[in-house]
């Protein structure tokens, strides 16, 4: 299997992966909304291609803003991370996360935010956003809204609120 950046010819397969992984169209529709926004980062949207050429996993990072002390700073949102059900449990999601984090660091983003499973994301260094005094823009239990500092101290003195672009609310 290889991990590579998504290409336009992958879009239908990516949609299928997300529909099957999440048993619905919400995440697949979100991806399409993000792709048509200014916050889309094509170099941070990754697929896992199996040896037979089929796409079996997907990860997308897009820009969101952190509003702190009257200033705004771009960080990344992870949404979604998907693996076809028959490939789940084979470390594909973990490998996507590791590569995505590596690429995000290369691009010098300060942090990644995720709304997700409290037992999965901490293994990559994500911790509750409350530990940074950074709030989610919606009502969610603290253990599910997490941040990963991509560099030591990159969120220091940035207490505030995360703001998601409209693409994230268009599909709810």
JSON list of C-alpha atoms in Angstrom, two decimals:
[
{"chain": "A", "resi": 1, "resn": "UNK", "atom": "CA", "xyz": [0.00, 0.00, 0.00]},
{"chain": "A", "resi": 2, "resn": "UNK", "atom": "CA", "xyz": [1.10, 3.55, -0.66]},
{"chain": "A", "resi": 3, "resn": "UNK", "atom": "CA", "xyz": [0.07, 6.88, 0.83]},
{"chain": "A", "resi": 4, "resn": "UNK", "atom": "CA", "xyz": [-0.12, 9.75, -1.60]},
{"chain": "A", "resi": 5, "resn": "UNK", "atom": "CA", "xyz": [-1.87, 13.08, -2.18]},
{"chain": "A", "resi": 6, "resn": "UNK", "atom": "CA", "xyz": [-5.38, 12.86, -3.57]},
{"chain": "A", "resi": 7, "resn": "UNK", "atom": "CA", "xyz": [-5.91, 13.52, -7.27]},
{"chain": "A", "resi": 8, "resn": "UNK", "atom": "CA", "xyz": [-9.14, 14.55, -9.04]},
{"chain": "A", "resi": 9, "resn": "UNK", "atom": "CA", "xyz": [-9.44, 11.05, -10.51]},
{"chain": "A", "resi": 10, "resn": "UNK", "atom": "CA", "xyz": [-9.66, 9.73, -6.91]},
{"chain": "A", "resi": 11, "resn": "UNK", "atom": "CA", "xyz": [-12.70, 11.79, -5.91]},
{"chain": "A", "resi": 12, "resn": "UNK", "atom": "CA", "xyz": [-15.35, 9.12, -6.61]},
{"chain": "A", "resi": 13, "resn": "UNK", "atom": "CA", "xyz": [-13.34, 6.44, -4.79]},
{"chain": "A", "resi": 14, "resn": "UNK", "atom": "CA", "xyz": [-12.82, 8.83, -1.85]},
{"chain": "A", "resi": 15, "resn": "UNK", "atom": "CA", "xyz": [-16.55, 9.43, -1.69]},
{"chain": "A", "resi": 16, "resn": "UNK", "atom": "CA", "xyz": [-17.18, 5.66, -1.62]},
{"chain": "A", "resi": 17, "resn": "UNK", "atom": "CA", "xyz": [-14.60, 5.12, 1.16]},
{"chain": "A", "resi": 18, "resn": "UNK", "atom": "CA", "xyz": [-16.25, 7.77, 3.31]},
{"chain": "A", "resi": 19, "resn": "UNK", "atom": "CA", "xyz": [-19.79, 6.62, 2.63]},
{"chain": "A", "resi": 20, "resn": "UNK", "atom": "CA", "xyz": [-18.90, 3.04, 3.55]},
{"chain": "A", "resi": 21, "resn": "UNK", "atom": "CA", "xyz": [-16.75, 3.96, 6.57]},
{"chain": "A", "resi": 22, "resn": "UNK", "atom": "CA", "xyz": [-19.36, 6.32, 8.04]},
{"chain": "A", "resi": 23, "resn": "UNK", "atom": "CA", "xyz": [-22.47, 4.54, 6.72]},
{"chain": "A", "resi": 24, "resn": "UNK", "atom": "CA", "xyz": [-23.86, 7.70, 5.13]},
{"chain": "A", "resi": 25, "resn": "UNK", "atom": "CA", "xyz": [-23.07, 10.75, 3.03]},
{"chain": "A", "resi": 26, "resn": "UNK", "atom": "CA", "xyz": [-22.38, 13.47, 5.64]},
{"chain": "A", "resi": 27, "resn": "UNK", "atom": "CA", "xyz": [-18.57, 13.17, 5.58]},
{"chain": "A", "resi": 28, "resn": "UNK", "atom": "CA", "xyz": [-18.43, 12.68, 1.79]},
{"chain": "A", "resi": 29, "resn": "UNK", "atom": "CA", "xyz": [-20.54, 15.82, 1.35]},
{"chain": "A", "resi": 30, "resn": "UNK", "atom": "CA", "xyz": [-18.29, 17.69, 3.80]},
{"chain": "A", "resi": 31, "resn": "UNK", "atom": "CA", "xyz": [-15.23, 16.78, 1.72]},
{"chain": "A", "resi": 32, "resn": "UNK", "atom": "CA", "xyz": [-16.83, 18.19, -1.40]},
{"chain": "A", "resi": 33, "resn": "UNK", "atom": "CA", "xyz": [-17.79, 21.41, 0.41]},
{"chain": "A", "resi": 34, "resn": "UNK", "atom": "CA", "xyz": [-14.26, 21.84, 1.74]},
{"chain": "A", "resi": 35, "resn": "UNK", "atom": "CA", "xyz": [-12.76, 21.19, -1.70]},
{"chain": "A", "resi": 36, "resn": "UNK", "atom": "CA", "xyz": [-14.81, 24.08, -3.12]},
{"chain": "A", "resi": 37, "resn": "UNK", "atom": "CA", "xyz": [-13.71, 26.47, -0.34]},
{"chain": "A", "resi": 38, "resn": "UNK", "atom": "CA", "xyz": [-10.64, 28.64, 0.16]},
{"chain": "A", "resi": 39, "resn": "UNK", "atom": "CA", "xyz": [-9.66, 26.45, 3.15]},
{"chain": "A", "resi": 40, "resn": "UNK", "atom": "CA", "xyz": [-8.94, 23.33, 1.09]},
{"chain": "A", "resi": 41, "resn": "UNK", "atom": "CA", "xyz": [-5.33, 22.16, 1.26]},
{"chain": "A", "resi": 42, "resn": "UNK", "atom": "CA", "xyz": [-4.88, 19.64, -1.58]},
{"chain": "A", "resi": 43, "resn": "UNK", "atom": "CA", "xyz": [-1.36, 18.77, -0.45]},
{"chain": "A", "resi": 44, "resn": "UNK", "atom": "CA", "xyz": [-2.79, 17.71, 2.92]},
{"chain": "A", "resi": 45, "resn": "UNK", "atom": "CA", "xyz": [-5.53, 15.45, 1.57]},
{"chain": "A", "resi": 46, "resn": "UNK", "atom": "CA", "xyz": [-4.17, 11.93, 1.44]},
{"chain": "A", "resi": 47, "resn": "UNK", "atom": "CA", "xyz": [-5.29, 8.55, 0.15]},
{"chain": "A", "resi": 48, "resn": "UNK", "atom": "CA", "xyz": [-4.10, 5.04, 0.83]},
{"chain": "A", "resi": 49, "resn": "UNK", "atom": "CA", "xyz": [-3.90, 3.08, -2.38]},
{"chain": "A", "resi": 50, "resn": "UNK", "atom": "CA", "xyz": [-3.85, -0.71, -2.12]},
{"chain": "A", "resi": 51, "resn": "UNK", "atom": "CA", "xyz": [-1.58, -2.76, -4.36]},
{"chain": "A", "resi": 52, "resn": "UNK", "atom": "CA", "xyz": [-4.53, -3.41, -6.68]},
{"chain": "A", "resi": 53, "resn": "UNK", "atom": "CA", "xyz": [-4.92, 0.35, -7.22]},
{"chain": "A", "resi": 54, "resn": "UNK", "atom": "CA", "xyz": [-8.08, 0.73, -5.13]},
{"chain": "A", "resi": 55, "resn": "UNK", "atom": "CA", "xyz": [-8.38, 3.58, -2.63]},
{"chain": "A", "resi": 56, "resn": "UNK", "atom": "CA", "xyz": [-8.95, 2.08, 0.84]},
{"chain": "A", "resi": 57, "resn": "UNK", "atom": "CA", "xyz": [-8.29, 5.02, 3.18]},
{"chain": "A", "resi": 58, "resn": "UNK", "atom": "CA", "xyz": [-8.51, 8.80, 3.27]},
{"chain": "A", "resi": 59, "resn": "UNK", "atom": "CA", "xyz": [-7.46, 11.74, 5.44]},
{"chain": "A", "resi": 60, "resn": "UNK", "atom": "CA", "xyz": [-8.19, 15.44, 4.92]},
{"chain": "A", "resi": 61, "resn": "UNK", "atom": "CA", "xyz": [-6.74, 18.46, 6.68]},
{"chain": "A", "resi": 62, "resn": "UNK", "atom": "CA", "xyz": [-8.15, 21.91, 5.96]},
{"chain": "A", "resi": 63, "resn": "UNK", "atom": "CA", "xyz": [-7.52, 25.33, 7.43]},
{"chain": "A", "resi": 64, "resn": "UNK", "atom": "CA", "xyz": [-9.55, 26.70, 10.32]},
{"chain": "A", "resi": 65, "resn": "UNK", "atom": "CA", "xyz": [-8.87, 29.75, 12.46]},
{"chain": "A", "resi": 66, "resn": "UNK", "atom": "CA", "xyz": [-7.98, 30.15, 16.09]},
{"chain": "A", "resi": 67, "resn": "UNK", "atom": "CA", "xyz": [-9.21, 33.49, 17.41]},
{"chain": "A", "resi": 68, "resn": "UNK", "atom": "CA", "xyz": [-7.06, 34.55, 20.36]},
{"chain": "A", "resi": 69, "resn": "UNK", "atom": "CA", "xyz": [-6.45, 37.93, 21.96]},
{"chain": "A", "resi": 70, "resn": "UNK", "atom": "CA", "xyz": [-7.85, 39.86, 19.03]},
{"chain": "A", "resi": 71, "resn": "UNK", "atom": "CA", "xyz": [-5.81, 38.06, 16.41]},
{"chain": "A", "resi": 72, "resn": "UNK", "atom": "CA", "xyz": [-6.45, 35.13, 14.14]},
{"chain": "A", "resi": 73, "resn": "UNK", "atom": "CA", "xyz": [-4.09, 32.28, 13.37]},
{"chain": "A", "resi": 74, "resn": "UNK", "atom": "CA", "xyz": [-4.62, 29.44, 10.92]},
{"chain": "A", "resi": 75, "resn": "UNK", "atom": "CA", "xyz": [-4.38, 25.92, 12.25]},
{"chain": "A", "resi": 76, "resn": "UNK", "atom": "CA", "xyz": [-5.58, 22.68, 10.68]},
{"chain": "A", "resi": 77, "resn": "UNK", "atom": "CA", "xyz": [-8.76, 20.68, 11.16]},
{"chain": "A", "resi": 78, "resn": "UNK", "atom": "CA", "xyz": [-8.69, 16.95, 10.68]},
{"chain": "A", "resi": 79, "resn": "UNK", "atom": "CA", "xyz": [-11.95, 15.87, 9.07]},
{"chain": "A", "resi": 80, "resn": "UNK", "atom": "CA", "xyz": [-12.45, 13.23, 8.02]},
{"chain": "A", "resi": 81, "resn": "UNK", "atom": "CA", "xyz": [-10.24, 10.19, 8.53]},
{"chain": "A", "resi": 82, "resn": "UNK", "atom": "CA", "xyz": [-11.81, 7.15, 6.91]},
{"chain": "A", "resi": 83, "resn": "UNK", "atom": "CA", "xyz": [-10.84, 3.56, 6.15]},
{"chain": "A", "resi": 84, "resn": "UNK", "atom": "CA", "xyz": [-12.98, 1.02, 4.33]},
{"chain": "A", "resi": 85, "resn": "UNK", "atom": "CA", "xyz": [-14.58, -1.29, 6.91]},
{"chain": "A", "resi": 86, "resn": "UNK", "atom": "CA", "xyz": [-12.80, -4.40, 5.62]},
{"chain": "A", "resi": 87, "resn": "UNK", "atom": "CA", "xyz": [-9.42, -2.67, 6.13]},
{"chain": "A", "resi": 88, "resn": "UNK", "atom": "CA", "xyz": [-10.09, -1.21, 9.57]},
{"chain": "A", "resi": 89, "resn": "UNK", "atom": "CA", "xyz": [-7.82, -2.52, 12.30]},
{"chain": "A", "resi": 90, "resn": "UNK", "atom": "CA", "xyz": [-4.87, -2.88, 9.92]},
{"chain": "A", "resi": 91, "resn": "UNK", "atom": "CA", "xyz": [-3.10, 0.37, 10.97]},
{"chain": "A", "resi": 92, "resn": "UNK", "atom": "CA", "xyz": [-4.11, 2.23, 7.78]},
{"chain": "A", "resi": 93, "resn": "UNK", "atom": "CA", "xyz": [-5.68, 5.03, 9.83]},
{"chain": "A", "resi": 94, "resn": "UNK", "atom": "CA", "xyz": [-2.57, 5.26, 12.01]},
{"chain": "A", "resi": 95, "resn": "UNK", "atom": "CA", "xyz": [-0.27, 5.41, 9.01]},
{"chain": "A", "resi": 96, "resn": "UNK", "atom": "CA", "xyz": [-2.41, 8.15, 7.46]},
{"chain": "A", "resi": 97, "resn": "UNK", "atom": "CA", "xyz": [-2.27, 10.12, 10.71]},
{"chain": "A", "resi": 98, "resn": "UNK", "atom": "CA", "xyz": [1.50, 9.77, 10.98]},
{"chain": "A", "resi": 99, "resn": "UNK", "atom": "CA", "xyz": [2.06, 10.93, 7.39]},
{"chain": "A", "resi": 100, "resn": "UNK", "atom": "CA", "xyz": [-0.48, 13.75, 7.69]},
{"chain": "A", "resi": 101, "resn": "UNK", "atom": "CA", "xyz": [1.14, 15.04, 10.89]},
{"chain": "A", "resi": 102, "resn": "UNK", "atom": "CA", "xyz": [4.56, 14.89, 9.24]},
{"chain": "A", "resi": 103, "resn": "UNK", "atom": "CA", "xyz": [3.33, 16.93, 6.25]},
{"chain": "A", "resi": 104, "resn": "UNK", "atom": "CA", "xyz": [1.54, 19.46, 8.49]},
{"chain": "A", "resi": 105, "resn": "UNK", "atom": "CA", "xyz": [4.79, 20.01, 10.40]},
{"chain": "A", "resi": 106, "resn": "UNK", "atom": "CA", "xyz": [6.66, 20.50, 7.13]},
{"chain": "A", "resi": 107, "resn": "UNK", "atom": "CA", "xyz": [4.19, 23.25, 6.22]},
{"chain": "A", "resi": 108, "resn": "UNK", "atom": "CA", "xyz": [4.78, 24.88, 9.64]},
{"chain": "A", "resi": 109, "resn": "UNK", "atom": "CA", "xyz": [1.19, 24.87, 10.87]},
{"chain": "A", "resi": 110, "resn": "UNK", "atom": "CA", "xyz": [1.15, 25.30, 14.65]},
{"chain": "A", "resi": 111, "resn": "UNK", "atom": "CA", "xyz": [-1.55, 22.76, 15.50]},
{"chain": "A", "resi": 112, "resn": "UNK", "atom": "CA", "xyz": [-4.25, 20.34, 14.42]},
{"chain": "A", "resi": 113, "resn": "UNK", "atom": "CA", "xyz": [-7.77, 20.22, 15.87]},
{"chain": "A", "resi": 114, "resn": "UNK", "atom": "CA", "xyz": [-9.99, 17.15, 15.79]},
{"chain": "A", "resi": 115, "resn": "UNK", "atom": "CA", "xyz": [-13.42, 16.21, 17.02]},
{"chain": "A", "resi": 116, "resn": "UNK", "atom": "CA", "xyz": [-13.07, 12.49, 17.46]},
{"chain": "A", "resi": 117, "resn": "UNK", "atom": "CA", "xyz": [-12.61, 9.35, 19.49]},
{"chain": "A", "resi": 118, "resn": "UNK", "atom": "CA", "xyz": [-10.93, 9.99, 22.83]},
{"chain": "A", "resi": 119, "resn": "UNK", "atom": "CA", "xyz": [-9.28, 6.57, 22.70]},
{"chain": "A", "resi": 120, "resn": "UNK", "atom": "CA", "xyz": [-7.75, 6.90, 19.20]},
{"chain": "A", "resi": 121, "resn": "UNK", "atom": "CA", "xyz": [-6.28, 10.39, 18.77]},
{"chain": "A", "resi": 122, "resn": "UNK", "atom": "CA", "xyz": [-4.32, 10.68, 22.06]},
{"chain": "A", "resi": 123, "resn": "UNK", "atom": "CA", "xyz": [-1.91, 8.02, 20.79]},
{"chain": "A", "resi": 124, "resn": "UNK", "atom": "CA", "xyz": [-0.68, 10.67, 18.31]},
{"chain": "A", "resi": 125, "resn": "UNK", "atom": "CA", "xyz": [-0.28, 13.33, 21.00]},
{"chain": "A", "resi": 126, "resn": "UNK", "atom": "CA", "xyz": [-3.72, 14.96, 20.86]},
{"chain": "A", "resi": 127, "resn": "UNK", "atom": "CA", "xyz": [-5.00, 16.29, 24.18]},
{"chain": "A", "resi": 128, "resn": "UNK", "atom": "CA", "xyz": [-8.18, 18.03, 25.26]},
{"chain": "A", "resi": 129, "resn": "UNK", "atom": "CA", "xyz": [-8.38, 21.57, 23.91]},
{"chain": "A", "resi": 130, "resn": "UNK", "atom": "CA", "xyz": [-9.29, 22.70, 27.44]},
{"chain": "A", "resi": 131, "resn": "UNK", "atom": "CA", "xyz": [-5.67, 22.13, 28.46]},
{"chain": "A", "resi": 132, "resn": "UNK", "atom": "CA", "xyz": [-4.76, 25.00, 26.12]},
{"chain": "A", "resi": 133, "resn": "UNK", "atom": "CA", "xyz": [-7.77, 27.13, 27.17]},
{"chain": "A", "resi": 134, "resn": "UNK", "atom": "CA", "xyz": [-9.02, 26.84, 23.59]},
{"chain": "A", "resi": 135, "resn": "UNK", "atom": "CA", "xyz": [-12.73, 26.33, 23.12]},
{"chain": "A", "resi": 136, "resn": "UNK", "atom": "CA", "xyz": [-14.67, 24.55, 20.42]},
{"chain": "A", "resi": 137, "resn": "UNK", "atom": "CA", "xyz": [-17.27, 26.70, 18.66]},
{"chain": "A", "resi": 138, "resn": "UNK", "atom": "CA", "xyz": [-19.97, 24.16, 19.49]},
{"chain": "A", "resi": 139, "resn": "UNK", "atom": "CA", "xyz": [-21.17, 22.25, 22.52]},
{"chain": "A", "resi": 140, "resn": "UNK", "atom": "CA", "xyz": [-19.17, 19.03, 22.77]},
{"chain": "A", "resi": 141, "resn": "UNK", "atom": "CA", "xyz": [-17.69, 17.06, 25.69]},
{"chain": "A", "resi": 142, "resn": "UNK", "atom": "CA", "xyz": [-14.11, 18.19, 26.29]},
{"chain": "A", "resi": 143, "resn": "UNK", "atom": "CA", "xyz": [-12.59, 14.74, 25.84]},
{"chain": "A", "resi": 144, "resn": "UNK", "atom": "CA", "xyz": [-13.74, 14.65, 22.19]},
{"chain": "A", "resi": 145, "resn": "UNK", "atom": "CA", "xyz": [-12.41, 18.02, 21.02]},
{"chain": "A", "resi": 146, "resn": "UNK", "atom": "CA", "xyz": [-8.64, 17.74, 20.97]},
{"chain": "A", "resi": 147, "resn": "UNK", "atom": "CA", "xyz": [-5.58, 19.61, 19.75]},
{"chain": "A", "resi": 148, "resn": "UNK", "atom": "CA", "xyz": [-2.10, 18.53, 18.77]},
{"chain": "A", "resi": 149, "resn": "UNK", "atom": "CA", "xyz": [0.70, 21.07, 19.03]},
{"chain": "A", "resi": 150, "resn": "UNK", "atom": "CA", "xyz": [2.92, 20.47, 16.03]},
{"chain": "A", "resi": 151, "resn": "UNK", "atom": "CA", "xyz": [5.85, 22.21, 17.72]},
{"chain": "A", "resi": 152, "resn": "UNK", "atom": "CA", "xyz": [6.61, 22.60, 21.41]},
{"chain": "A", "resi": 153, "resn": "UNK", "atom": "CA", "xyz": [4.81, 25.68, 22.68]},
{"chain": "A", "resi": 154, "resn": "UNK", "atom": "CA", "xyz": [3.12, 26.45, 19.36]},
{"chain": "A", "resi": 155, "resn": "UNK", "atom": "CA", "xyz": [-0.19, 27.12, 21.14]},
{"chain": "A", "resi": 156, "resn": "UNK", "atom": "CA", "xyz": [1.34, 28.99, 24.07]},
{"chain": "A", "resi": 157, "resn": "UNK", "atom": "CA", "xyz": [-0.53, 32.21, 24.90]},
{"chain": "A", "resi": 158, "resn": "UNK", "atom": "CA", "xyz": [-3.18, 31.49, 22.27]},
{"chain": "A", "resi": 159, "resn": "UNK", "atom": "CA", "xyz": [-6.19, 30.90, 24.50]},
{"chain": "A", "resi": 160, "resn": "UNK", "atom": "CA", "xyz": [-9.34, 31.52, 22.51]},
{"chain": "A", "resi": 161, "resn": "UNK", "atom": "CA", "xyz": [-11.94, 29.92, 20.28]},
{"chain": "A", "resi": 162, "resn": "UNK", "atom": "CA", "xyz": [-11.70, 27.82, 17.15]},
{"chain": "A", "resi": 163, "resn": "UNK", "atom": "CA", "xyz": [-13.76, 28.99, 14.17]},
{"chain": "A", "resi": 164, "resn": "UNK", "atom": "CA", "xyz": [-14.67, 26.58, 11.38]},
{"chain": "A", "resi": 165, "resn": "UNK", "atom": "CA", "xyz": [-15.46, 27.78, 7.85]},
{"chain": "A", "resi": 166, "resn": "UNK", "atom": "CA", "xyz": [-19.00, 27.56, 6.49]},
{"chain": "A", "resi": 167, "resn": "UNK", "atom": "CA", "xyz": [-18.18, 24.31, 4.65]},
{"chain": "A", "resi": 168, "resn": "UNK", "atom": "CA", "xyz": [-18.33, 22.51, 8.00]},
{"chain": "A", "resi": 169, "resn": "UNK", "atom": "CA", "xyz": [-21.87, 23.62, 8.76]},
{"chain": "A", "resi": 170, "resn": "UNK", "atom": "CA", "xyz": [-23.37, 23.36, 5.26]},
{"chain": "A", "resi": 171, "resn": "UNK", "atom": "CA", "xyz": [-23.88, 19.59, 5.56]},
{"chain": "A", "resi": 172, "resn": "UNK", "atom": "CA", "xyz": [-25.43, 19.31, 9.01]}
]
